């Protein structure tokens, strides 16, 4: 069905669609979770509008998170459904670069959908370029920003995928954030996955974790590239329910990660689907 919708989009909009969508693999989805995994939740983005039972649009002013330059809006120009995909769109407003000159979207399943352990996966075509920072990640449900009573990073954060366009459009990173034994913000970046050639903006890829009582494992297109044990006491926050987030950030604290004359806008993050699996459940 998604292949048919994409072909119709090409017929209607011509070369514009061939630029915005990868011509080869939008419908070339051969993902298999494995026989031991049972699907417990999914959003295939096959309806006309975003499913409000699954997602909230976070609204935040520029600088609210990590000194980022974008405003997160609840406007459908920044997040919408198109041709069977969720589209997150980062827009440059104006001619100059700087804080509060961009809009984007941050979607969350907070207080709607959350899980403890499992396989969490999404099929995504990423944006690219100087100052562009897309992410597919998770945060503990007890965080104050999302209705809980615990400040970040005591709630824990799992970055399933982050791409720093300012560094390498062909590389994504795995990271966890937590509070260490001294109650200080700590993070572990176990590994980076780099494509043999090209950019993550050139096609869809599957980003996923397998998360259990012992460890978190990161994969891209089924290839395991990072493992982090979580059995030590300081990793206690990773044994509660977490919710999912998807966003494109623009800029940040580091001047090297800010957009400039090299940056191309608008930027698009296409999400074909998001799925959660667990063992022995359905």
XYZ file of C-alpha atoms in Angstrom:
282
model
C 0.000 0.000 0.000
C 2.769 2.432 0.894
C 4.519 1.684 -2.402
C 1.317 2.543 -4.302
C 0.915 5.778 -2.342
C 4.522 6.718 -3.067
C 4.122 6.036 -6.804
C 1.038 8.246 -6.835
C 3.014 10.990 -5.096
C 5.725 10.789 -7.759
C 3.122 10.952 -10.509
C 1.485 14.018 -8.987
C 4.519 16.003 -7.859
C 7.173 14.819 -10.286
C 10.828 15.276 -9.415
C 10.014 17.017 -6.118
C 8.913 13.685 -4.640
C 12.028 11.936 -5.961
C 14.118 14.427 -4.011
C 12.089 14.229 -0.815
C 11.672 10.443 -0.817
C 14.308 7.814 -1.643
C 13.196 6.336 -4.951
C 14.523 2.866 -4.198
C 13.491 1.753 -0.760
C 10.433 3.454 0.732
C 8.470 0.258 0.072
C 11.464 -2.089 0.274
C 10.800 -3.079 3.880
C 12.075 -6.558 4.704
C 12.372 -6.042 8.467
C 11.843 -9.097 10.663
C 11.966 -8.761 14.445
C 12.667 -12.455 15.057
C 10.459 -15.332 16.188
C 11.114 -14.716 19.888
C 9.655 -11.200 19.703
C 5.923 -10.461 19.885
C 4.552 -7.129 18.677
C 2.896 -5.253 21.577
C 2.495 -1.783 20.048
C 3.003 -0.064 16.711
C 2.213 3.073 14.785
C 2.405 2.514 11.026
C 1.326 6.098 10.220
C -1.199 4.796 7.698
C -4.034 7.134 8.743
C -4.682 10.637 7.469
C -3.670 12.332 10.724
C -1.311 11.779 13.631
C -2.812 9.418 16.223
C -3.413 11.497 19.358
C -3.813 8.325 21.415
C -0.114 7.669 20.815
C 1.597 11.034 20.386
C 1.716 14.514 21.879
C 3.323 17.504 20.160
C 5.697 19.119 22.640
C 5.670 22.934 22.527
C 8.850 24.676 23.693
C 10.575 27.969 23.039
C 14.039 28.264 21.541
C 16.788 27.524 24.045
C 14.561 25.332 26.240
C 16.666 22.236 25.607
C 20.460 22.216 25.158
C 20.460 25.870 24.020
C 18.921 24.685 20.744
C 17.900 27.318 18.223
C 14.533 25.921 17.119
C 11.085 26.421 18.579
C 9.067 23.230 18.937
C 5.520 23.870 17.749
C 2.235 21.985 17.623
C 1.652 23.265 14.089
C 0.947 20.684 11.398
C 3.490 22.384 9.147
C 6.173 20.887 11.408
C 4.732 17.374 11.860
C 2.182 15.632 9.655
C 1.313 12.385 7.894
C 2.168 12.090 4.195
C 2.159 9.005 1.953
C 2.144 6.584 4.870
C 4.965 8.307 6.736
C 5.202 10.604 9.702
C 7.064 13.692 8.500
C 8.911 15.948 10.939
C 9.952 19.162 9.193
C 12.521 21.693 10.406
C 11.935 25.118 8.860
C 14.229 28.150 8.669
C 12.216 31.339 9.113
C 14.002 34.380 7.763
C 17.296 34.903 5.983
C 19.809 35.050 8.834
C 20.835 32.264 11.209
C 20.479 32.345 14.974
C 18.319 31.402 17.928
C 14.536 31.470 17.402
C 14.800 31.550 13.602
C 13.715 27.924 13.148
C 10.655 25.814 13.885
C 10.494 22.055 14.246
C 8.559 19.299 16.024
C 9.162 17.010 18.963
C 6.699 14.142 19.297
C 6.380 12.090 22.494
C 4.373 9.121 23.753
C 4.683 10.440 27.341
C 1.643 9.677 29.541
C 0.151 7.738 26.619
C 2.382 4.780 25.766
C 5.357 3.400 27.717
C 7.215 0.116 28.153
C 9.698 -1.673 30.381
C 12.169 -3.742 28.358
C 11.756 -5.075 24.843
C 12.794 -4.376 21.278
C 12.068 -0.775 20.256
C 12.493 -0.090 16.547
C 11.734 2.540 13.913
C 12.291 2.760 10.159
C 13.477 6.270 9.367
C 14.999 8.380 6.606
C 17.020 11.069 8.368
C 17.664 14.735 7.587
C 21.194 15.987 7.009
C 23.536 18.940 7.134
C 25.281 21.482 9.291
C 23.403 22.186 12.524
C 20.825 19.412 12.081
C 20.319 17.037 15.029
C 17.614 14.349 14.601
C 16.951 11.798 17.330
C 14.906 8.685 18.149
C 15.109 8.211 21.910
C 13.442 7.247 25.194
C 13.065 8.798 28.659
C 11.855 7.327 31.961
C 8.212 8.009 32.818
C 9.084 9.494 36.223
C 10.738 12.601 34.730
C 9.385 15.952 35.960
C 9.092 17.322 32.438
C 6.540 14.621 31.677
C 4.360 14.446 34.771
C 6.697 12.575 37.116
C 8.543 13.626 40.256
C 12.177 13.039 39.233
C 14.452 15.515 37.537
C 16.567 14.584 34.548
C 18.917 12.671 34.356
C 17.724 10.660 37.389
C 14.848 9.438 35.210
C 17.272 8.007 32.637
C 17.570 8.516 28.892
C 18.264 6.010 26.108
C 19.334 7.502 22.789
C 18.443 4.828 20.262
C 19.679 7.028 17.429
C 21.234 10.475 17.250
C 22.813 11.993 14.163
C 25.000 15.078 14.397
C 24.836 16.493 10.900
C 27.662 18.847 11.754
C 29.964 15.854 12.312
C 29.034 13.136 9.823
C 25.778 12.570 7.931
C 26.714 8.907 7.587
C 27.159 8.155 11.293
C 24.714 7.665 14.179
C 25.441 7.357 17.882
C 24.223 5.215 20.792
C 24.161 6.871 24.234
C 22.625 6.580 27.690
C 22.262 9.423 30.219
C 21.850 8.797 33.950
C 22.833 10.006 37.435
C 26.045 8.412 38.709
C 26.924 7.327 42.266
C 27.640 10.967 43.135
C 24.232 12.088 41.804
C 25.927 13.845 38.899
C 24.906 13.769 35.260
C 26.818 11.009 33.526
C 26.629 9.513 30.085
C 28.067 6.570 28.244
C 28.541 6.539 24.496
C 29.378 2.902 23.793
C 29.842 3.161 20.040
C 29.136 4.917 16.728
C 27.709 3.203 13.653
C 29.031 4.474 10.326
C 27.659 3.625 6.913
C 30.229 2.199 4.484
C 29.193 4.914 2.021
C 26.593 7.648 1.651
C 24.301 9.384 4.128
C 21.407 8.298 6.301
C 19.397 10.882 4.341
C 19.702 8.789 1.181
C 17.396 5.920 2.213
C 15.328 4.434 5.021
C 17.143 2.506 7.753
C 15.912 0.581 10.798
C 17.250 1.813 14.144
C 16.533 -0.353 17.183
C 17.472 -1.447 20.664
C 17.031 -4.710 22.524
C 16.660 -3.886 26.210
C 16.382 -6.311 29.109
C 17.378 -6.661 32.766
C 21.023 -7.157 31.841
C 21.869 -4.808 28.990
C 20.887 -2.549 26.114
C 21.957 -3.524 22.596
C 21.887 -1.112 19.627
C 21.411 -2.144 15.988
C 21.159 -0.504 12.576
C 19.515 -2.564 9.822
C 19.908 -5.650 11.995
C 23.630 -5.143 12.574
C 24.611 -5.081 16.252
C 27.121 -2.312 16.927
C 26.913 -1.398 20.629
C 26.166 -3.082 23.962
C 25.845 -1.483 27.408
C 25.399 -3.521 30.632
C 22.869 -1.993 33.083
C 23.136 -4.290 36.114
C 25.168 -1.925 38.345
C 23.298 0.028 41.031
C 23.892 3.358 39.279
C 21.806 2.141 36.330
C 18.667 1.625 38.413
C 16.685 4.137 36.350
C 16.873 1.800 33.345
C 14.568 -0.728 35.007
C 11.348 1.293 34.837
C 8.980 2.130 31.992
C 10.218 4.525 29.307
C 8.386 6.438 26.584
C 9.450 7.283 23.002
C 10.449 10.625 21.470
C 11.133 11.691 17.869
C 12.458 15.119 16.920
C 14.713 17.303 14.803
C 16.719 19.814 16.821
C 18.611 22.698 15.217
C 21.858 24.015 16.687
C 22.897 23.888 20.324
C 25.508 24.976 22.838
C 28.528 24.090 20.721
C 29.170 26.701 17.992
C 30.439 23.929 15.708
C 26.983 22.325 15.755
C 25.035 25.403 14.639
C 23.529 26.014 11.196
C 25.216 28.441 8.826
C 25.379 29.262 5.123
C 26.125 25.588 4.374
C 22.821 24.439 5.884
C 19.899 23.465 3.670
C 16.294 24.053 4.756
C 13.695 22.768 5.139
C 14.933 19.435 6.483
C 12.744 16.332 6.696
C 12.700 13.279 8.942
C 10.485 10.539 7.459
C 9.289 7.810 9.817
C 7.763 4.778 8.090
C 6.821 3.053 11.350
C 7.621 2.736 15.061
C 7.197 -0.653 16.774
C 7.674 -2.180 20.213
C 8.134 -5.907 20.753
C 8.461 -7.963 23.908
C 9.233 -11.597 24.545
C 6.349 -13.871 25.462
C 3.663 -11.183 25.030
C 1.177 -10.229 22.347
